[in-house]
Coordinates of C-alpha atoms in Angstrom, one line a residue:
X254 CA 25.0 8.8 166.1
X255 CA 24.1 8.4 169.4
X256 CA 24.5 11.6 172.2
X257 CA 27.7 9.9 173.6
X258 CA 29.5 9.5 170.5
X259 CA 28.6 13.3 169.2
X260 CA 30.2 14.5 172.3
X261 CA 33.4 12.5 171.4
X262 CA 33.1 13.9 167.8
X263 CA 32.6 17.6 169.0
X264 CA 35.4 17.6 171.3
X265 CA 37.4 16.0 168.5
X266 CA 36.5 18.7 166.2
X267 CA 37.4 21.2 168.9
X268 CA 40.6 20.3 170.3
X269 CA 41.8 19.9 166.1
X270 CA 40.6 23.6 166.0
X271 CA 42.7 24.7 168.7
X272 CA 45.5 22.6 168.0
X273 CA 45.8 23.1 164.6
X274 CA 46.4 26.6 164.5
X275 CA 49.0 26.1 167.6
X276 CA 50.8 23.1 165.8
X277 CA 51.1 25.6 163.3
X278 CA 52.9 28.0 165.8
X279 CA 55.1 25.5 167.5
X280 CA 56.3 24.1 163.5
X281 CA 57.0 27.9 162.7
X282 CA 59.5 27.7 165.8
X283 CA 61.3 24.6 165.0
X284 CA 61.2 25.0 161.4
X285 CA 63.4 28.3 162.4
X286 CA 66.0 26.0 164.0
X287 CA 65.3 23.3 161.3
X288 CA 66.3 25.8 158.6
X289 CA 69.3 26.7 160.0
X290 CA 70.0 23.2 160.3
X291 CA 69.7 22.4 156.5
X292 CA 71.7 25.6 155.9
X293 CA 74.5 24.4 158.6
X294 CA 74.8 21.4 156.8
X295 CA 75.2 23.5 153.3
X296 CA 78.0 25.3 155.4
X297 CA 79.3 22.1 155.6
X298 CA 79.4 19.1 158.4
X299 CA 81.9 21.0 160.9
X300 CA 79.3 23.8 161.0
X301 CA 76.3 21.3 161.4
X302 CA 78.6 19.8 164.5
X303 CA 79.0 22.9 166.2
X304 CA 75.4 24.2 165.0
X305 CA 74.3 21.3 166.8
X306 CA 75.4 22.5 169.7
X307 CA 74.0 26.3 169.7
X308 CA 70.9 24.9 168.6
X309 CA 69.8 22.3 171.1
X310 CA 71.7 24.9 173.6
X311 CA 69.5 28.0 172.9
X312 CA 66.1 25.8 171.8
X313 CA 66.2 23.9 175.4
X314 CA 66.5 27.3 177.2
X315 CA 63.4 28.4 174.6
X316 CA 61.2 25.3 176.0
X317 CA 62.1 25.8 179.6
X318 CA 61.2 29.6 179.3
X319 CA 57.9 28.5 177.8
X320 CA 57.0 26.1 180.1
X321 CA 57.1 28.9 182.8
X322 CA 54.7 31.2 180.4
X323 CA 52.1 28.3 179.4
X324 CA 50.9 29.2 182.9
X325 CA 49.1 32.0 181.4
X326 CA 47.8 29.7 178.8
X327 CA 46.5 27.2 182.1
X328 CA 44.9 30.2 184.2
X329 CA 44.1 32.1 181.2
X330 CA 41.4 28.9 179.8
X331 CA 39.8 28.6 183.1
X332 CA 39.0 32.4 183.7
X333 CA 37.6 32.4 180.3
X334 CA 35.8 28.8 180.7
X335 CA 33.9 30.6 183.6
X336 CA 33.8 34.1 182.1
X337 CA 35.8 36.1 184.4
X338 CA 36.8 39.0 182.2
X339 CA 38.7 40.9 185.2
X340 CA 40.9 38.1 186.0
X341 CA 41.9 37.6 182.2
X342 CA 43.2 41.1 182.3
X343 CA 45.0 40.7 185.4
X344 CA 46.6 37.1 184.1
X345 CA 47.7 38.6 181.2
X346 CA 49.8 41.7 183.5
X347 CA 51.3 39.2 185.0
X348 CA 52.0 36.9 181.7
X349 CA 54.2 40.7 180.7
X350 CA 56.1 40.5 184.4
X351 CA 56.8 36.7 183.6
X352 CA 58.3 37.7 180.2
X353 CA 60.3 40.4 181.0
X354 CA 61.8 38.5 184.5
X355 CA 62.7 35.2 181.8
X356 CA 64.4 37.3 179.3
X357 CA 67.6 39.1 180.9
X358 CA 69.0 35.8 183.2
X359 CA 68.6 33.9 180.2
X360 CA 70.4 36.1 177.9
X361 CA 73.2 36.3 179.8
X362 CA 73.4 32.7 180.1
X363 CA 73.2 32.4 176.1
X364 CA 75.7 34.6 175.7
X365 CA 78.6 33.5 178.1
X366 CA 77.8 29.8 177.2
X367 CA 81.1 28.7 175.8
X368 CA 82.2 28.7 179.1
X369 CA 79.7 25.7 179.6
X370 CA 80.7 23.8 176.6
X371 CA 84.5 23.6 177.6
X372 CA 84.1 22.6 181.1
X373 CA 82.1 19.8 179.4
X374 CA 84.7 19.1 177.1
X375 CA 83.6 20.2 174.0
X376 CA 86.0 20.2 171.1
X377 CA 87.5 24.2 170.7
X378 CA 86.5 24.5 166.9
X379 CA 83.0 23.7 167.8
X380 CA 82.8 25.9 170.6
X381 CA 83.7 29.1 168.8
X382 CA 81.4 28.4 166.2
X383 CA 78.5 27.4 168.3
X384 CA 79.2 30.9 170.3
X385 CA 79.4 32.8 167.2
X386 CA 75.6 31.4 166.2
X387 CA 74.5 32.1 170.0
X388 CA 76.1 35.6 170.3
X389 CA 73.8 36.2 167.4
X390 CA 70.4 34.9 168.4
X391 CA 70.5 35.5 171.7
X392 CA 69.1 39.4 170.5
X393 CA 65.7 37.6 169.7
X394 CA 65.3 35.4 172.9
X395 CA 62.9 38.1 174.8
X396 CA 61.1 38.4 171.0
X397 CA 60.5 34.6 171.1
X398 CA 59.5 34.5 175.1
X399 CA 56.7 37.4 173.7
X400 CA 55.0 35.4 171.5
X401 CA 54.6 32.7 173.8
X402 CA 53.4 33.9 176.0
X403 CA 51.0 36.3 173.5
X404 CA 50.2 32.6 171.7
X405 CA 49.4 31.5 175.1
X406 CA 47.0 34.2 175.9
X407 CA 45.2 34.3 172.5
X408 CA 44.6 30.7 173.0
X409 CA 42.7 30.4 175.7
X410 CA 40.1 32.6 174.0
X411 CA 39.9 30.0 171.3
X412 CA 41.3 32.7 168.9
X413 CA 44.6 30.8 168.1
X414 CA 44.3 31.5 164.0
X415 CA 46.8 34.9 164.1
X416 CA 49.5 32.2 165.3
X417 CA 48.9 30.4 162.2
X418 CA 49.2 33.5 160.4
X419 CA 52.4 34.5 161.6
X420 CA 54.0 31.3 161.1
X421 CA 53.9 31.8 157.7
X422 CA 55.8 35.1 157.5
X423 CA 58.0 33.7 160.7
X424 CA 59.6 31.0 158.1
X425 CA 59.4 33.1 154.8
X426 CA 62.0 35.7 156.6
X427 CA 63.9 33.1 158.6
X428 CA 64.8 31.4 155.2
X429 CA 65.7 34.1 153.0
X430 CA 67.5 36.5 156.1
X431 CA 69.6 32.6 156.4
X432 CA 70.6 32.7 152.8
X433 CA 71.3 36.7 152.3
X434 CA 73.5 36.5 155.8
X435 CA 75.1 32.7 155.8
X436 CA 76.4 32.8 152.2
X437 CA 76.7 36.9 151.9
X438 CA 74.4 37.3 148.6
X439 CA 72.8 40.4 147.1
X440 CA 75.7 42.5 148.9
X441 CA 75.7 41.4 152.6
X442 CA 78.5 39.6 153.9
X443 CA 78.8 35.6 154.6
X444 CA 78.4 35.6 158.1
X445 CA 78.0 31.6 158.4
X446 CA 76.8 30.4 161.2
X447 CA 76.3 33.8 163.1
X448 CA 74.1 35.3 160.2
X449 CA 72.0 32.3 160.5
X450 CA 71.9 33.6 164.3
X451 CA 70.9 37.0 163.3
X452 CA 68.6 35.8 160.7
X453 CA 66.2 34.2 163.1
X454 CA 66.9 37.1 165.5
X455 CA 65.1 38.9 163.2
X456 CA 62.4 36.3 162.7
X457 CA 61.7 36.1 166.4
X458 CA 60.9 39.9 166.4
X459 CA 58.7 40.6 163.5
X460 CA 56.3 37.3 164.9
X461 CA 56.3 38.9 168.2
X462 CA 55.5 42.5 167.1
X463 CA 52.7 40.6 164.3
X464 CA 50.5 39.0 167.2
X465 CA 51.0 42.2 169.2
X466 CA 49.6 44.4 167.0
X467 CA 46.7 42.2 166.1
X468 CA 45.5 41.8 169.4
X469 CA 46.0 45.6 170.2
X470 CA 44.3 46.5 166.4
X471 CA 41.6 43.4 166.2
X472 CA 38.2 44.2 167.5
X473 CA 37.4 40.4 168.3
X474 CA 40.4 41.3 170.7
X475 CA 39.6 44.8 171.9
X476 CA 36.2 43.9 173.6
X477 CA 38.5 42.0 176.6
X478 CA 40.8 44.9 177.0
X479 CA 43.4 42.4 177.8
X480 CA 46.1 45.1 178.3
X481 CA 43.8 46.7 180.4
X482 CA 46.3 46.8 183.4
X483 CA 49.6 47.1 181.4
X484 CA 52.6 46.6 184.3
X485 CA 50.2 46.7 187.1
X486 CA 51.9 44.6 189.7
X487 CA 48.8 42.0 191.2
X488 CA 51.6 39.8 193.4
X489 CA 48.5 37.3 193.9
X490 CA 48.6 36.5 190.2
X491 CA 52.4 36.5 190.1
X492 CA 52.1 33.8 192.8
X493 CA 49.6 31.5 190.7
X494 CA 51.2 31.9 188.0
X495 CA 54.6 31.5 189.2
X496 CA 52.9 28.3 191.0
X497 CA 51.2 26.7 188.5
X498 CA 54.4 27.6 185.8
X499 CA 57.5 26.9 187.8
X500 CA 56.7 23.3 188.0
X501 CA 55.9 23.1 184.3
X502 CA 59.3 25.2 183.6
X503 CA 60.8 22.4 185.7
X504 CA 59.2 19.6 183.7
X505 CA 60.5 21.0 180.8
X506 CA 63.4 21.3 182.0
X507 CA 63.8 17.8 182.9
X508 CA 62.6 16.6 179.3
X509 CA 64.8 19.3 177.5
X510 CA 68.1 18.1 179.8
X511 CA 67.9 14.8 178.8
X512 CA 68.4 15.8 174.8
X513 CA 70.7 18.5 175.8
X514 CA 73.0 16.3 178.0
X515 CA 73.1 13.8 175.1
X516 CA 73.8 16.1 172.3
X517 CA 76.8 17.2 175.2
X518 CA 77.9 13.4 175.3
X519 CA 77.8 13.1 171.7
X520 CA 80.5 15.5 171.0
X521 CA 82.8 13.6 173.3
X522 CA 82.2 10.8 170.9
X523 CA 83.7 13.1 167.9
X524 CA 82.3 15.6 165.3
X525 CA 80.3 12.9 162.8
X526 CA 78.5 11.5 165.8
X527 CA 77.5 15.1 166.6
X528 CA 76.6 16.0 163.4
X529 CA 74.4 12.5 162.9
X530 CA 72.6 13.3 166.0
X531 CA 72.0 16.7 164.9
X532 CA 69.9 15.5 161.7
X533 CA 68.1 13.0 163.7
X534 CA 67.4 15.1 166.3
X535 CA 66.2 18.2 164.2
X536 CA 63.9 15.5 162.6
X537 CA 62.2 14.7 165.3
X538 CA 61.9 18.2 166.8
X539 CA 59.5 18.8 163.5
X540 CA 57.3 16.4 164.5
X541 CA 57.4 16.8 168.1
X542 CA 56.4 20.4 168.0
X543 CA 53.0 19.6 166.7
X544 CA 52.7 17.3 169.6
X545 CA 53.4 20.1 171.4
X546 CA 51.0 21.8 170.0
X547 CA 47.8 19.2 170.7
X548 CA 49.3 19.4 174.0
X549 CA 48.7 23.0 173.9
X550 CA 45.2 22.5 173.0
X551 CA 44.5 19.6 175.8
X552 CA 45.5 21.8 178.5
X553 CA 43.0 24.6 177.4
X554 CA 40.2 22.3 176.7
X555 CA 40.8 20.6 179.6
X556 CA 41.3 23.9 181.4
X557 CA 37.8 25.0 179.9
X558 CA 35.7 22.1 181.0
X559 CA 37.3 22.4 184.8
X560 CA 36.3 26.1 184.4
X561 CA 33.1 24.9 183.2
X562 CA 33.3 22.5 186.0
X563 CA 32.2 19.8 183.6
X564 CA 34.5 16.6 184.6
X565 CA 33.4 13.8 182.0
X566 CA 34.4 16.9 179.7
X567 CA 37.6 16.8 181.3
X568 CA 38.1 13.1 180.7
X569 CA 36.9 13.3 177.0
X570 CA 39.4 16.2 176.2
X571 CA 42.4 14.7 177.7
X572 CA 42.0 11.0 176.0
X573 CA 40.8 13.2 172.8
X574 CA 44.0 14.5 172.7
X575 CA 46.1 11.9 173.9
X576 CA 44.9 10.2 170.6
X577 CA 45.3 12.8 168.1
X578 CA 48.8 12.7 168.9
X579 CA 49.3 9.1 169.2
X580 CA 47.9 8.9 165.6
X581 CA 49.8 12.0 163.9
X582 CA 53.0 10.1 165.5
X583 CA 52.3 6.5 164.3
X584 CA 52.5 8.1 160.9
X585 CA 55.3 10.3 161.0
X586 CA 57.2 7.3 161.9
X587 CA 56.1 5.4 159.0
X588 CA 57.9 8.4 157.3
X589 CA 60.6 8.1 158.9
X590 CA 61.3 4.6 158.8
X591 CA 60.6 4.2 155.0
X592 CA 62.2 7.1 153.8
X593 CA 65.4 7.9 156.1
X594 CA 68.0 8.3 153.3
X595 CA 65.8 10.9 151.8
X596 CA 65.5 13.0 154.8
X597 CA 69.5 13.1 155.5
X598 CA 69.4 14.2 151.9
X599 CA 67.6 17.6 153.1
X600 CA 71.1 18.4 155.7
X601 CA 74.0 17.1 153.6
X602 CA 74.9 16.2 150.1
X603 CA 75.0 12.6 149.7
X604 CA 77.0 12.1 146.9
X605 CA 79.7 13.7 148.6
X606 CA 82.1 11.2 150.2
X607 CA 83.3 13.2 153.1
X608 CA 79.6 12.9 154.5
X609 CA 79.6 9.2 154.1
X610 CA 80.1 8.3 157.2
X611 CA 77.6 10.8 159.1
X612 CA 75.3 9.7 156.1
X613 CA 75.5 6.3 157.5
X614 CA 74.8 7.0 161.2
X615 CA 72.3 9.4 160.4
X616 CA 70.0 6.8 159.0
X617 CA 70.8 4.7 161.4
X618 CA 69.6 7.4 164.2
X619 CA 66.6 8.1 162.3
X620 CA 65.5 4.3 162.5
X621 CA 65.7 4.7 166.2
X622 CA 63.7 8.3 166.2
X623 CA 60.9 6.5 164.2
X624 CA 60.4 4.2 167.0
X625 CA 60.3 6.9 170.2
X626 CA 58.1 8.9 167.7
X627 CA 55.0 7.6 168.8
X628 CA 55.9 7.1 172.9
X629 CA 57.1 11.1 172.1
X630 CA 54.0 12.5 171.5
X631 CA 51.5 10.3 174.2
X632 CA 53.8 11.6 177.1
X633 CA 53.6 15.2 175.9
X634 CA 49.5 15.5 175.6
X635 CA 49.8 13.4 178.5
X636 CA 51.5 16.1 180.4
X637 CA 49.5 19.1 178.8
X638 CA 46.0 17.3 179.9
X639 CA 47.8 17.4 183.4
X640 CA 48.5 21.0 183.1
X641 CA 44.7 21.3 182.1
X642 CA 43.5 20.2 185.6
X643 CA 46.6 22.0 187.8
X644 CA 48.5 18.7 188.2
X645 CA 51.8 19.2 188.2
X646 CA 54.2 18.5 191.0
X647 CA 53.6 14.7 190.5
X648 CA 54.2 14.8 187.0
X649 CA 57.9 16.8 187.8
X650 CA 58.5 13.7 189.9
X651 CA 57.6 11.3 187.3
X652 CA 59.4 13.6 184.5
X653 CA 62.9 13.0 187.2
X654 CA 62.5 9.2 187.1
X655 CA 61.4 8.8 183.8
X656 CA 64.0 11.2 181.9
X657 CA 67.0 11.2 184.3
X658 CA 67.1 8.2 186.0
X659 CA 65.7 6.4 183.3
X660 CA 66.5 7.7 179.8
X661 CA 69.8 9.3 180.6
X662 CA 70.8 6.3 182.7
X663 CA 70.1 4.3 180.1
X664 CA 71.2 5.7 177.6
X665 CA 75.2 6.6 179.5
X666 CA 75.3 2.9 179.8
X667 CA 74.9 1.6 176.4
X668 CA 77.1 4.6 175.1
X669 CA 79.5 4.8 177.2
X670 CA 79.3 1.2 179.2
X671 CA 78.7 -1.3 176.6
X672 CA 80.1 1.2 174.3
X673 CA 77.3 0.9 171.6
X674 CA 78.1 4.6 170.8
X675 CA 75.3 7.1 169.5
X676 CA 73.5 4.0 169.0
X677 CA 73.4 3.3 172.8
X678 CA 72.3 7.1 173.8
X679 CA 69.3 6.7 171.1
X680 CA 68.1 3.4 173.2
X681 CA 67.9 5.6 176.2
X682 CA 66.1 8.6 174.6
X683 CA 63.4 5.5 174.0
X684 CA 63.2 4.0 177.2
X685 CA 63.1 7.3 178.7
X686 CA 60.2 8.7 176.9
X687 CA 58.5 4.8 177.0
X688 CA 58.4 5.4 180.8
X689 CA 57.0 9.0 181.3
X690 CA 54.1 8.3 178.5
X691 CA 53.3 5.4 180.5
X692 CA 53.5 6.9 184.2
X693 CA 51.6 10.0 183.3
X694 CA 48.7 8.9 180.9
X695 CA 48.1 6.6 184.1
X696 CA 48.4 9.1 186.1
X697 CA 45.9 11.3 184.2
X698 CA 43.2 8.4 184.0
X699 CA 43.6 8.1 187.6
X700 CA 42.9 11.4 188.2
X701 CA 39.5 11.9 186.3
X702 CA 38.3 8.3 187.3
X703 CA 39.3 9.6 191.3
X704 CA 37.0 13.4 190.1
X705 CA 34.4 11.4 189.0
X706 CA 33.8 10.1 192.7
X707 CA 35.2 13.3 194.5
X708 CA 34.5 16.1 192.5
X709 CA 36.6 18.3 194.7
X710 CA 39.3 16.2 194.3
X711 CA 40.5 19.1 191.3
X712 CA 40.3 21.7 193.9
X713 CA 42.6 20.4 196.5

């Protein structure tokens, strides 16, 4: 093996040890909502119609809040890249001010949301079950903005194997706190879709206060006194990392509206569309989460090797990346187009004849998911290897055109337009996600061939 292909191989081996562990992370979080899904379908489809609704509701205001936090993550991998132990503290003060300034807007939004959904014409029996779930886990929304933003710090030490950890207890209580509190056994009371909402509240808390501990306990963690500073204000961090975060929140943003708006659209179009779109969706959330972590892991090994100032490193981890989750996605949508039957089968009973009809549009759905699968997870490690190297105001552009203009466009006409129905929306969500993994892995190639030639081209 010649020196070339053992650098590919190393940085292989070490972006799959970052992202591993953080895949692991992001799958505990969606398997939270993807749990409550299953059990929202138990309750029956009505429930999984109106679930569908808290769900996306309170999970896109979760990935916008995150995007503003991965900042740390961004800062946090070049400081330790070039070994500055002070500025690690400081980064993480600021990563406590960032938490605390997301959690109480957001809260309130959650919690008055119903408001939203009838002034976008949301059917009234959905909306008071969808506000009954969100009045419920909206008590875990600063837990869950804690452990990102401890996941992001812990990461960009290389040190992401707590996360993994914690997943597992994350999904052991979210399932059984969902059964005791949804269908009232052993003596507590059948809360539906609100004790599913309190169930992950309390999910959300015991991860957060896990990876707290361990850093505060674990001497691997104790020799960077990363609390050092506790809520010492340093406004120039606050700046970066409001600088580098807000236009990552916005990405987010952007990306998280366009499934948001067409879960919105979907109920317009009755509850069985709603409820078919919410088992398709859910679906690909799964796998789209551990895209989200190798995205993770891009943007610190990218983040490294600028810290490092090593710029073919920069190239190699961003490609590596870009690849991992190509490949993981070309698979999972081999699952998902042999076996889509099977997967409805998890949400709803089949062999009831009331679910017929959302068993039929499900599958359908879950055709189109198979094929945005792979485009899905390209334009998300795209993005993170963007973080990696600071570059993000071009990609919020890109995000605009490719998700807005593009996907939701799109995808308005051949619903609504040509009136292909939930059919049409899915088409968008393709062509949406089709033109962002295009624009930005081109836009990420341009930018290391251009540092190549002007090595302070990632210092402007």
């Amino acid at each position: 093996m010649n020196s070339s292909s053992q650098q590919w191989f190393a940085e292989t081996k070490a972006c799959l040890g970052l992202a591993i562990p953080l895949a692991a992370a992001q799958l505990s979080e969606a398997a939270i909502g993807f749990i409550d899904t299953v059990m929202m379908g138990w309750l029956g489809s009505q429930n999984l119609a109106a679930g569908g609704l808290a769900d996306i509701t309170f999970q896109s205001l979760i990935i916008i809040g995150t995007g503003l936090l991965s900042a740390v993550g961004a800062l946090g991998a070049i400081a330790y890249g070039s070994g500055d132990r002070q500025q690690l503290q400081r980064i993480a003060s600021g990563g406590i001010w960032l938490t605390i300034g997301l959690s109480l807007p957001i809260m309130i939004l959650v919690w008055n949301f119903a408001t939203i959904f009838r002034f976008l014409g949301q059917e009234e029996v959905n909306i008071l079950l969808a506000e009954s779930y969100l009045q419920a886990i909206v008590w875990g929304l600063p837990a869950a903005f804690a452990f990102a933003f401890l996941k992001n710090l812990v990461s960009a030490l290389n040190r992401p194997c707590i996360i993994m950890i914690t997943m597992i207890a994350g999904i052991s209580l979210n399932a059984i706190g969902n059964y005791l509190l949804a269908f009232g056994k052993w003596g507590f009371p059948a809360l539906g879709l609100a004790g599913l909402g309190w169930a992950s509240t309390f999910a959300f808390w015991v991860k957060a206060i896990a990876v707290l501990s361990f850093i505060i306990l674990n001497a691997d963690f104790r020799k960077f006194q990363l609390f050092k500073y506790g809520l010492h204000w340093h406004s120039s961090i606050f700046r970066r990392l409001v600088t580098i975060g807000f236009p990552i929140m916005a990405i987010f943003f952007v990306e998280t509206s366009l499934f948001a708006m067409t879960t919105y659209l979907m109920g317009l179009l009755g509850s069985i569309p709603l409820a078919a779109h919410q088992i398709a969706l859910r679906t690909g959330m799964i796998t789209f989460t551990v895209c989200m972590g190798i995205s993770y892991a891009t943007t610190m090994r990218v983040g490294q090797m600028l810290g490092k100032k090593d710029f073919q490193g920069i190239k190699r981890a961003g490609y590596v990346g870009i690849s991992i989750s190509a490949t993981f996605m070309s698979f999972m949508a081999f699952i998902l187009w042999i076996f889509p039957e099977q997967i409805v089968s998890i949400y709803l009973n089949v062999n009831n004849a009331a679910n017929r009809e959302t068993l039929q549009l499900a599958v359908t759905l879950l055709g189109i998911a198979a094929i945005f699968q792979i485009v899905d997870g390209i334009q998300i490690t795209a993005a993170g290897a963007l973080r990696g190297i600071k570059d993000t105001q071009i990609t919020l552009l890109l995000g605009i055109i490719s998700y807005w203009a593009i996907g939701l466009g799109s995808g308005y006409f051949f619903g609504i337009v040509l009136q292909w129905g939930s059919v049409g929306f899915w088409w968008g969500l393709v062509l949406g996600l089709f033109a962002n993994a295009l624009s930005l892995t081109w836009r990420f190639h341009s930018r290391t061939i251009a540092s190549l030639r002007s090595l302070s081209s990632f210092n402007s």
